Tab-separated table of C-alpha atoms in Angstrom:
chain	number	residue	atom	x	y	z
A	1	UNK	CA	-5.827	-25.529	10.256
A	2	UNK	CA	-3.971	-22.685	11.917
A	3	UNK	CA	-4.067	-19.313	10.200
A	4	UNK	CA	-0.984	-17.084	10.625
A	5	UNK	CA	-1.717	-14.436	13.235
A	6	UNK	CA	0.436	-11.693	11.858
A	7	UNK	CA	0.714	-10.759	8.214
A	8	UNK	CA	3.744	-8.532	8.459
A	9	UNK	CA	5.558	-7.636	5.273
A	10	UNK	CA	8.919	-7.674	6.992
A	11	UNK	CA	8.329	-11.301	7.947
A	12	UNK	CA	7.254	-12.122	4.420
A	13	UNK	CA	10.529	-10.817	3.108
A	14	UNK	CA	12.340	-13.673	4.885
A	15	UNK	CA	10.981	-15.865	2.103
A	16	UNK	CA	12.543	-13.754	-0.595
A	17	UNK	CA	15.919	-14.257	-2.160
A	18	UNK	CA	17.706	-10.943	-2.687
A	19	UNK	CA	21.117	-10.242	-4.116
A	20	UNK	CA	23.011	-8.244	-1.528
A	21	UNK	CA	25.919	-7.656	-3.859
A	22	UNK	CA	23.804	-6.045	-6.595
A	23	UNK	CA	25.055	-2.646	-7.668
A	24	UNK	CA	22.638	0.212	-7.012
A	25	UNK	CA	20.605	1.133	-10.052
A	26	UNK	CA	20.667	4.803	-9.159
A	27	UNK	CA	24.003	6.112	-8.013
A	28	UNK	CA	24.619	8.870	-5.499
A	29	UNK	CA	22.527	10.021	-2.569
A	30	UNK	CA	19.485	7.731	-2.081
A	31	UNK	CA	17.423	10.712	-0.926
A	32	UNK	CA	17.164	13.228	1.904
A	33	UNK	CA	16.619	12.119	5.496
A	34	UNK	CA	13.538	13.845	6.863
A	35	UNK	CA	12.950	14.380	10.577
A	36	UNK	CA	10.030	12.867	12.432
A	37	UNK	CA	7.221	14.980	13.911
A	38	UNK	CA	5.237	13.637	16.866
A	39	UNK	CA	1.579	14.680	16.816
A	40	UNK	CA	1.348	16.377	20.210
A	41	UNK	CA	-2.358	17.105	19.832
A	42	UNK	CA	-3.205	13.452	19.202
A	43	UNK	CA	-3.746	12.619	22.872
A	44	UNK	CA	-6.729	14.988	23.063
A	45	UNK	CA	-8.358	12.973	20.264
A	46	UNK	CA	-7.498	9.625	21.823
A	47	UNK	CA	-5.248	8.926	18.842
A	48	UNK	CA	-2.562	6.514	20.022
A	49	UNK	CA	-0.354	3.812	18.548
A	50	UNK	CA	-1.009	0.257	19.750
A	51	UNK	CA	1.124	0.767	22.862
A	52	UNK	CA	-0.271	4.208	23.739
A	53	UNK	CA	2.568	6.247	22.246
A	54	UNK	CA	1.872	9.326	20.121
A	55	UNK	CA	1.595	8.899	16.339
A	56	UNK	CA	4.061	10.559	13.976
A	57	UNK	CA	4.781	11.687	10.447
A	58	UNK	CA	7.695	13.081	8.418
A	59	UNK	CA	7.202	16.330	6.484
A	60	UNK	CA	9.489	17.548	3.706
A	61	UNK	CA	8.446	21.093	2.804
A	62	UNK	CA	7.633	21.978	-0.772
A	63	UNK	CA	9.220	24.877	-2.600
A	64	UNK	CA	8.815	27.093	-5.625
A	65	UNK	CA	5.818	26.285	-7.790
A	66	UNK	CA	5.042	23.265	-5.605
A	67	UNK	CA	4.680	25.174	-2.330
A	68	UNK	CA	0.893	24.803	-2.286
A	69	UNK	CA	0.769	21.202	-3.479
A	70	UNK	CA	0.697	18.196	-1.134
A	71	UNK	CA	1.529	14.504	-1.409
A	72	UNK	CA	0.706	12.274	1.576
A	73	UNK	CA	2.005	8.703	1.714
A	74	UNK	CA	0.664	6.047	4.093
A	75	UNK	CA	3.429	3.772	5.370
A	76	UNK	CA	2.803	0.038	4.954
A	77	UNK	CA	3.673	-2.949	7.096
A	78	UNK	CA	1.008	-5.666	7.376
A	79	UNK	CA	-1.716	-6.007	10.009
A	80	UNK	CA	-2.563	-7.758	13.263
A	81	UNK	CA	-5.900	-9.460	13.825
A	82	UNK	CA	-5.784	-10.970	17.311
A	83	UNK	CA	-4.601	-9.882	20.739
A	84	UNK	CA	-1.416	-11.939	20.776
A	85	UNK	CA	-0.158	-10.647	17.427
A	86	UNK	CA	-1.132	-7.058	18.270
A	87	UNK	CA	0.732	-7.282	21.594
A	88	UNK	CA	3.778	-8.527	19.696
A	89	UNK	CA	3.397	-5.721	17.176
A	90	UNK	CA	3.079	-3.079	19.901
A	91	UNK	CA	6.658	-3.863	20.902
A	92	UNK	CA	8.010	-3.007	17.440
A	93	UNK	CA	8.174	0.027	15.125
A	94	UNK	CA	4.934	-1.210	13.558
A	95	UNK	CA	3.048	-0.539	16.785
A	96	UNK	CA	4.927	2.160	18.647
A	97	UNK	CA	6.763	5.379	17.860
A	98	UNK	CA	9.114	4.478	20.712
A	99	UNK	CA	10.802	2.005	18.374
A	100	UNK	CA	10.667	4.085	15.187
A	101	UNK	CA	13.621	5.820	13.621
A	102	UNK	CA	13.652	9.599	14.046
A	103	UNK	CA	14.395	10.171	10.377
A	104	UNK	CA	13.188	8.605	7.134
A	105	UNK	CA	14.732	8.525	3.664
A	106	UNK	CA	12.512	10.113	1.024
A	107	UNK	CA	13.048	8.530	-2.395
A	108	UNK	CA	11.008	7.586	-5.429
A	109	UNK	CA	7.721	9.507	-5.412
A	110	UNK	CA	8.943	11.312	-2.255
A	111	UNK	CA	12.219	12.485	-3.803
A	112	UNK	CA	12.942	16.225	-3.947
A	113	UNK	CA	15.215	15.779	-6.964
A	114	UNK	CA	13.662	17.025	-10.211
A	115	UNK	CA	15.531	14.483	-12.329
A	116	UNK	CA	14.328	11.569	-10.172
A	117	UNK	CA	10.769	12.744	-9.534
A	118	UNK	CA	9.946	15.373	-12.166
A	119	UNK	CA	6.222	15.803	-11.429
A	120	UNK	CA	6.194	15.906	-7.610
A	121	UNK	CA	9.736	16.839	-6.548
A	122	UNK	CA	8.856	20.304	-5.210
A	123	UNK	CA	5.590	19.387	-3.475
A	124	UNK	CA	5.080	19.217	0.279
A	125	UNK	CA	5.560	15.511	0.965
A	126	UNK	CA	4.427	13.655	4.081
A	127	UNK	CA	5.053	10.097	5.189
A	128	UNK	CA	2.448	8.935	7.709
A	129	UNK	CA	4.004	6.414	10.091
A	130	UNK	CA	2.000	3.225	10.576
A	131	UNK	CA	1.496	2.032	14.140
A	132	UNK	CA	-2.065	0.713	14.485
A	133	UNK	CA	-2.103	-2.567	12.525
A	134	UNK	CA	-5.396	-1.953	10.679
A	135	UNK	CA	-4.512	0.357	7.789
A	136	UNK	CA	-5.406	3.504	9.786
A	137	UNK	CA	-9.024	2.323	10.082
A	138	UNK	CA	-9.723	0.952	13.592
A	139	UNK	CA	-11.377	2.702	16.506
A	140	UNK	CA	-11.618	0.747	19.754
A	141	UNK	CA	-9.358	-0.444	22.564
A	142	UNK	CA	-8.687	-3.567	24.629
A	143	UNK	CA	-7.485	-3.869	28.185
A	144	UNK	CA	-4.776	-6.529	28.250
A	145	UNK	CA	-4.295	-7.233	31.932
A	146	UNK	CA	-2.675	-4.151	33.407
A	147	UNK	CA	-1.947	-2.588	30.017
A	148	UNK	CA	-4.083	-1.241	27.171
A	149	UNK	CA	-4.003	-1.940	23.459
A	150	UNK	CA	-5.177	1.025	21.411
A	151	UNK	CA	-6.806	0.256	18.083
A	152	UNK	CA	-7.058	3.865	17.008
A	153	UNK	CA	-5.932	4.036	13.383
A	154	UNK	CA	-8.900	6.143	12.287
A	155	UNK	CA	-8.176	8.709	14.994
A	156	UNK	CA	-4.482	8.720	14.065
A	157	UNK	CA	-5.450	9.579	10.473
A	158	UNK	CA	-7.646	12.422	11.697
A	159	UNK	CA	-5.023	13.721	14.164
A	160	UNK	CA	-2.331	13.879	11.490
A	161	UNK	CA	-4.626	15.662	9.023
A	162	UNK	CA	-5.664	18.193	11.672
A	163	UNK	CA	-1.995	18.787	12.483
A	164	UNK	CA	-1.159	19.387	8.813
A	165	UNK	CA	-4.075	21.641	7.886
A	166	UNK	CA	-2.677	24.775	9.611
A	167	UNK	CA	0.757	23.979	8.172
A	168	UNK	CA	-0.559	24.628	4.670
A	169	UNK	CA	-2.642	21.575	3.771
A	170	UNK	CA	-5.832	23.618	4.250
A	171	UNK	CA	-4.767	25.793	1.303
A	172	UNK	CA	-3.697	22.964	-1.000
A	173	UNK	CA	-4.178	23.563	-4.711
A	174	UNK	CA	-3.168	20.090	-5.778
A	175	UNK	CA	-3.051	16.971	-3.589
A	176	UNK	CA	-2.278	13.280	-3.995
A	177	UNK	CA	-2.935	10.653	-1.327
A	178	UNK	CA	-0.880	7.520	-1.773
A	179	UNK	CA	0.525	4.585	0.141
A	180	UNK	CA	2.238	1.242	-0.220
A	181	UNK	CA	1.037	-2.254	0.783
A	182	UNK	CA	-1.145	-1.937	3.901
A	183	UNK	CA	-0.729	1.798	3.272
A	184	UNK	CA	-1.952	1.280	-0.269
A	185	UNK	CA	-5.075	-0.307	1.168
A	186	UNK	CA	-5.390	2.743	3.461
A	187	UNK	CA	-5.534	4.884	0.338
A	188	UNK	CA	-8.721	3.147	-0.793
A	189	UNK	CA	-10.244	3.460	2.683
A	190	UNK	CA	-9.498	7.176	3.161
A	191	UNK	CA	-9.509	8.629	-0.349
A	192	UNK	CA	-12.895	10.347	-0.245
A	193	UNK	CA	-12.408	11.487	3.348
A	194	UNK	CA	-9.106	13.118	2.350
A	195	UNK	CA	-10.852	15.104	-0.361
A	196	UNK	CA	-13.450	16.312	2.145
A	197	UNK	CA	-10.753	18.014	4.256
A	198	UNK	CA	-9.404	20.077	1.356
A	199	UNK	CA	-10.642	23.143	-0.512
A	200	UNK	CA	-13.372	22.412	-3.055
A	201	UNK	CA	-11.173	24.028	-5.705
A	202	UNK	CA	-8.246	21.673	-5.064
A	203	UNK	CA	-7.333	18.987	-7.581
A	204	UNK	CA	-7.421	15.902	-5.312
A	205	UNK	CA	-6.583	12.374	-6.452
A	206	UNK	CA	-5.429	9.101	-4.872
A	207	UNK	CA	-2.933	6.427	-5.888
A	208	UNK	CA	-2.619	2.985	-4.289
A	209	UNK	CA	0.665	1.109	-4.647
A	210	UNK	CA	0.539	-2.664	-3.997
A	211	UNK	CA	-2.674	-2.177	-2.029
A	212	UNK	CA	-5.138	-4.030	-4.244
A	213	UNK	CA	-5.391	-7.098	-2.010
A	214	UNK	CA	-7.640	-9.738	-3.546
A	215	UNK	CA	-10.347	-11.775	-1.864
A	216	UNK	CA	-8.453	-14.747	-3.252
A	217	UNK	CA	-9.157	-18.461	-3.077
A	218	UNK	CA	-5.859	-20.081	-2.101
A	219	UNK	CA	-4.371	-23.314	-3.435
A	220	UNK	CA	-6.181	-25.278	-0.712
A	221	UNK	CA	-9.521	-23.760	-1.828
A	222	UNK	CA	-9.816	-21.566	1.288
A	223	UNK	CA	-10.269	-17.804	1.557
A	224	UNK	CA	-7.396	-17.159	3.946
A	225	UNK	CA	-7.283	-13.405	3.389
A	226	UNK	CA	-11.050	-13.079	3.880
A	227	UNK	CA	-10.834	-14.946	7.175
A	228	UNK	CA	-7.927	-12.786	8.266
A	229	UNK	CA	-9.612	-9.490	7.402
A	230	UNK	CA	-12.914	-10.537	8.998
A	231	UNK	CA	-11.135	-11.068	12.321
A	232	UNK	CA	-9.188	-7.821	11.916
A	233	UNK	CA	-12.309	-5.750	11.209
A	234	UNK	CA	-14.030	-7.230	14.251
A	235	UNK	CA	-11.091	-6.904	16.664
A	236	UNK	CA	-10.120	-3.351	15.771
A	237	UNK	CA	-13.597	-1.849	15.366
A	238	UNK	CA	-13.101	-1.081	11.683
A	239	UNK	CA	-16.633	-1.642	10.372
A	240	UNK	CA	-18.025	1.748	11.444
A	241	UNK	CA	-15.269	3.451	9.437
A	242	UNK	CA	-15.905	1.580	6.185
A	243	UNK	CA	-17.922	3.225	3.424
A	244	UNK	CA	-21.579	2.866	4.510
A	245	UNK	CA	-22.753	2.503	0.916
A	246	UNK	CA	-20.399	-0.452	0.556
A	247	UNK	CA	-21.319	-2.098	3.868
A	248	UNK	CA	-25.024	-1.840	3.020
A	249	UNK	CA	-24.401	-3.391	-0.380
A	250	UNK	CA	-22.464	-6.306	1.129
A	251	UNK	CA	-24.642	-6.934	4.165
A	252	UNK	CA	-24.421	-9.347	6.043
A	253	UNK	CA	-20.667	-9.418	5.346
A	254	UNK	CA	-19.651	-5.750	5.766
A	255	UNK	CA	-16.007	-6.708	6.397
A	256	UNK	CA	-15.745	-7.443	2.663
A	257	UNK	CA	-15.535	-3.675	2.213
A	258	UNK	CA	-12.010	-3.819	3.644
A	259	UNK	CA	-11.068	-5.403	0.314
A	260	UNK	CA	-10.356	-2.764	-2.358
A	261	UNK	CA	-12.040	-4.831	-5.060
A	262	UNK	CA	-15.396	-4.365	-3.297
A	263	UNK	CA	-14.857	-0.808	-2.017
A	264	UNK	CA	-13.541	0.588	-5.307
A	265	UNK	CA	-16.880	1.211	-7.046
A	266	UNK	CA	-18.032	3.408	-4.158
A	267	UNK	CA	-14.999	5.741	-4.249
A	268	UNK	CA	-15.867	9.063	-5.886
A	269	UNK	CA	-12.390	10.633	-5.992
A	270	UNK	CA	-10.159	9.792	-9.004
A	271	UNK	CA	-8.034	6.733	-8.221
A	272	UNK	CA	-4.856	5.290	-9.756
A	273	UNK	CA	-3.994	1.633	-9.107
A	274	UNK	CA	-0.346	0.612	-9.248
A	275	UNK	CA	0.103	-3.105	-8.660
A	276	UNK	CA	2.065	-6.095	-9.779
A	277	UNK	CA	-0.135	-8.798	-11.243
A	278	UNK	CA	2.093	-11.278	-9.399
A	279	UNK	CA	2.387	-9.361	-6.141
A	280	UNK	CA	4.915	-11.237	-3.993
A	281	UNK	CA	3.156	-10.587	-0.697
A	282	UNK	CA	-0.144	-11.889	-2.057
A	283	UNK	CA	1.645	-14.838	-3.655
A	284	UNK	CA	2.978	-15.813	-0.221
A	285	UNK	CA	-0.083	-14.982	1.884
A	286	UNK	CA	-3.124	-14.952	-0.387
A	287	UNK	CA	-2.488	-17.573	-3.054
A	288	UNK	CA	-0.129	-19.874	-1.136
A	289	UNK	CA	-0.328	-19.031	2.572
A	290	UNK	CA	1.570	-21.375	4.926
A	291	UNK	CA	-1.736	-22.899	6.068
A	292	UNK	CA	-2.448	-24.018	2.481
A	293	UNK	CA	0.923	-25.714	2.003
A	294	UNK	CA	1.643	-27.759	5.155
A	295	UNK	CA	3.943	-30.211	3.338
A	296	UNK	CA	6.019	-27.519	1.606
A	297	UNK	CA	5.238	-28.508	-1.979
A	298	UNK	CA	5.357	-24.834	-2.931
A	299	UNK	CA	8.534	-23.949	-1.051
A	300	UNK	CA	10.957	-24.009	-3.996
A	301	UNK	CA	8.467	-22.281	-6.297
A	302	UNK	CA	7.893	-19.448	-3.808
A	303	UNK	CA	11.636	-18.857	-3.567
A	304	UNK	CA	12.334	-19.107	-7.305
A	305	UNK	CA	9.619	-18.950	-9.949
A	306	UNK	CA	11.788	-20.844	-12.419
A	307	UNK	CA	11.458	-23.857	-10.075
A	308	UNK	CA	7.650	-23.894	-10.342
A	309	UNK	CA	6.037	-26.871	-12.068
A	310	UNK	CA	3.352	-26.407	-14.765
A	311	UNK	CA	0.508	-26.836	-12.274
A	312	UNK	CA	1.988	-24.159	-10.019
A	313	UNK	CA	2.541	-21.802	-12.938
A	314	UNK	CA	-1.101	-22.241	-13.929
A	315	UNK	CA	-2.161	-21.222	-10.413
A	316	UNK	CA	0.088	-18.151	-10.569
A	317	UNK	CA	-1.299	-17.141	-13.955
A	318	UNK	CA	-4.783	-17.707	-12.558
A	319	UNK	CA	-4.050	-15.165	-9.831
A	320	UNK	CA	-3.264	-12.540	-12.498
A	321	UNK	CA	-6.482	-13.433	-14.305
A	322	UNK	CA	-8.435	-12.999	-11.065
A	323	UNK	CA	-6.828	-9.621	-10.404
A	324	UNK	CA	-7.681	-8.314	-13.860
A	325	UNK	CA	-11.177	-9.731	-13.485
A	326	UNK	CA	-11.651	-7.877	-10.203
A	327	UNK	CA	-10.523	-4.690	-11.977
A	328	UNK	CA	-12.607	-5.172	-15.125
A	329	UNK	CA	-15.392	-2.756	-14.209
A	330	UNK	CA	-12.778	-0.122	-13.324
A	331	UNK	CA	-10.901	-0.778	-16.571
A	332	UNK	CA	-14.007	-0.452	-18.712
A	333	UNK	CA	-16.046	2.189	-16.947
A	334	UNK	CA	-13.829	4.507	-14.915
A	335	UNK	CA	-13.276	7.633	-16.989
A	336	UNK	CA	-11.071	9.377	-14.390
A	337	UNK	CA	-9.133	6.393	-13.068
A	338	UNK	CA	-5.682	5.201	-14.077
A	339	UNK	CA	-3.580	2.081	-13.642
A	340	UNK	CA	-0.217	0.437	-14.119
A	341	UNK	CA	-0.441	-3.356	-13.716
A	342	UNK	CA	2.875	-4.966	-14.594
A	343	UNK	CA	3.886	-8.650	-14.663
A	344	UNK	CA	6.600	-8.470	-12.013
A	345	UNK	CA	7.135	-10.510	-8.845
A	346	UNK	CA	7.346	-7.343	-6.819
A	347	UNK	CA	5.615	-5.434	-4.027
A	348	UNK	CA	5.599	-1.624	-3.731
A	349	UNK	CA	7.176	0.223	-6.644
A	350	UNK	CA	6.588	3.945	-6.093
A	351	UNK	CA	8.782	4.541	-3.025
A	352	UNK	CA	11.927	2.927	-4.448
A	353	UNK	CA	13.921	5.001	-6.901
A	354	UNK	CA	14.941	1.928	-8.877
A	355	UNK	CA	11.349	1.132	-9.760
A	356	UNK	CA	9.771	4.604	-9.707
A	357	UNK	CA	12.154	6.272	-12.169
A	358	UNK	CA	15.628	5.160	-13.200
A	359	UNK	CA	17.376	4.153	-16.423
A	360	UNK	CA	16.340	0.545	-15.824
A	361	UNK	CA	12.955	1.003	-14.111
A	362	UNK	CA	9.971	-1.156	-15.156
A	363	UNK	CA	8.046	-0.084	-18.222
A	364	UNK	CA	4.808	-0.877	-20.008
A	365	UNK	CA	4.652	0.277	-23.626
A	366	UNK	CA	7.961	2.029	-22.888
A	367	UNK	CA	6.361	4.169	-20.179
A	368	UNK	CA	7.787	4.249	-16.649
A	369	UNK	CA	5.649	4.239	-13.524
A	370	UNK	CA	6.596	7.857	-12.775
A	371	UNK	CA	5.609	9.053	-16.243
A	372	UNK	CA	2.356	7.089	-16.207
A	373	UNK	CA	1.280	8.420	-12.802
A	374	UNK	CA	2.213	11.964	-13.845
A	375	UNK	CA	0.351	11.687	-17.150
A	376	UNK	CA	-2.747	10.553	-15.244
A	377	UNK	CA	-2.587	13.139	-12.471
A	378	UNK	CA	-1.975	16.110	-14.768
A	379	UNK	CA	-4.258	14.905	-17.580
A	380	UNK	CA	-1.505	14.753	-20.174
A	381	UNK	CA	-3.163	11.748	-21.804
A	382	UNK	CA	-6.851	10.940	-22.184
A	383	UNK	CA	-6.590	7.248	-21.279
A	384	UNK	CA	-3.937	6.178	-18.771
A	385	UNK	CA	-4.491	2.492	-18.098
A	386	UNK	CA	-1.387	0.422	-18.707
A	387	UNK	CA	-1.684	-3.360	-18.396
A	388	UNK	CA	1.401	-5.459	-19.050
A	389	UNK	CA	1.569	-8.833	-20.723
A	390	UNK	CA	1.640	-12.052	-18.706
A	391	UNK	CA	4.789	-13.568	-17.173
A	392	UNK	CA	7.477	-14.158	-18.438
A	393	UNK	CA	7.269	-11.638	-21.272
A	394	UNK	CA	8.480	-8.462	-19.492
A	395	UNK	CA	12.262	-7.959	-19.331
A	396	UNK	CA	12.131	-4.636	-17.455
A	397	UNK	CA	10.918	-6.099	-14.142
A	398	UNK	CA	12.740	-5.744	-10.831
A	399	UNK	CA	11.786	-9.045	-9.252
A	400	UNK	CA	11.968	-9.617	-5.502
A	401	UNK	CA	12.476	-13.326	-6.158
A	402	UNK	CA	14.277	-15.005	-9.079
A	403	UNK	CA	11.794	-15.276	-11.911
A	404	UNK	CA	13.919	-15.625	-15.030
A	405	UNK	CA	16.919	-17.436	-16.408
A	406	UNK	CA	18.094	-14.088	-17.779
A	407	UNK	CA	19.701	-11.285	-15.762
A	408	UNK	CA	16.480	-9.581	-14.591
A	409	UNK	CA	17.200	-7.219	-11.710
A	410	UNK	CA	16.613	-8.227	-8.117
A	411	UNK	CA	15.860	-5.563	-5.531
A	412	UNK	CA	15.632	-5.483	-1.777
A	413	UNK	CA	12.668	-3.991	0.011
A	414	UNK	CA	12.342	-2.383	3.425
A	415	UNK	CA	9.092	-0.482	3.905
């Protein structure tokens, strides 16, 4: 059975039904456009995108009381786990800065508007562009005929940090490392390393958005995501950059440490997990990947949850149960961790203003994502672990696919 070569979020979005005519939930300017910075010193470190181009980031300077505080966000965008898919990726913005836009819109947790992002609006905010295909974790290369593929995500991470340190990061008082999707997974992989770069007196925490990818058993009883990640870790030389305590614990399958559910207990820095219990990307690629549904029995269900039959709904609810089970030790025993697990068919909620903080943004116990993350980071509440009820109880969701006979909001996603 053929496994998809490229798990790219932009491709996954083809499966989603979005309402183009929907009115924006937050009116006015969507956010400032921030210029791109190429990391000129990256070449000396051998830190290149897949195609050999220089890596990049976008920096929006902090101001006022936030001048010495830093928020870094890993960009997401899937992975590549074989030569053919990585060659394809190297010819896109996911593998080369040559194809990336020179500016990026900063919204949601990156907004500089106090009313839209009250806790982090005046911080230095950085978006790390993603161009390696292994969540900033690989370190090898492959000669492809007359050209070279660079699997240098780990070096890109280091090059960007070293470029930012003299720009003020070295004097950070408060810092938050975050990311969405494949970037959310990067947050788990690099959280402790990020803390090691910063002053010992700094308040350093990490927040993963839609990055808690499960080692799921799909509807055909296969572990498609495990197979995919195993090939990725091998191809891109990721294993040596995984937490050694984790790889020793999971020997002889060290690639399991690419999964957050296995790496989480080894992370020492405070971590917040923001995830949908019915994550749309994992629904399409972990629970029901194309290889597990060759006859298309799930096609209508994947496009519209209201079209799912009882057996399919049971499988979807089982995925939520598995996610909460994988998080149970964190829920019970982490005294410094936080979470917001809502019952939405969504993927990435912190970078979009509609879901981060707006009059109609998702809520659990009447708390928005922005408020919950802020309460956790600044210690405004002792226990900050919000877990929503099971589908279809929540009416505040912004679904990426139709999931209700009511007028639940649909949003588009481009990350």
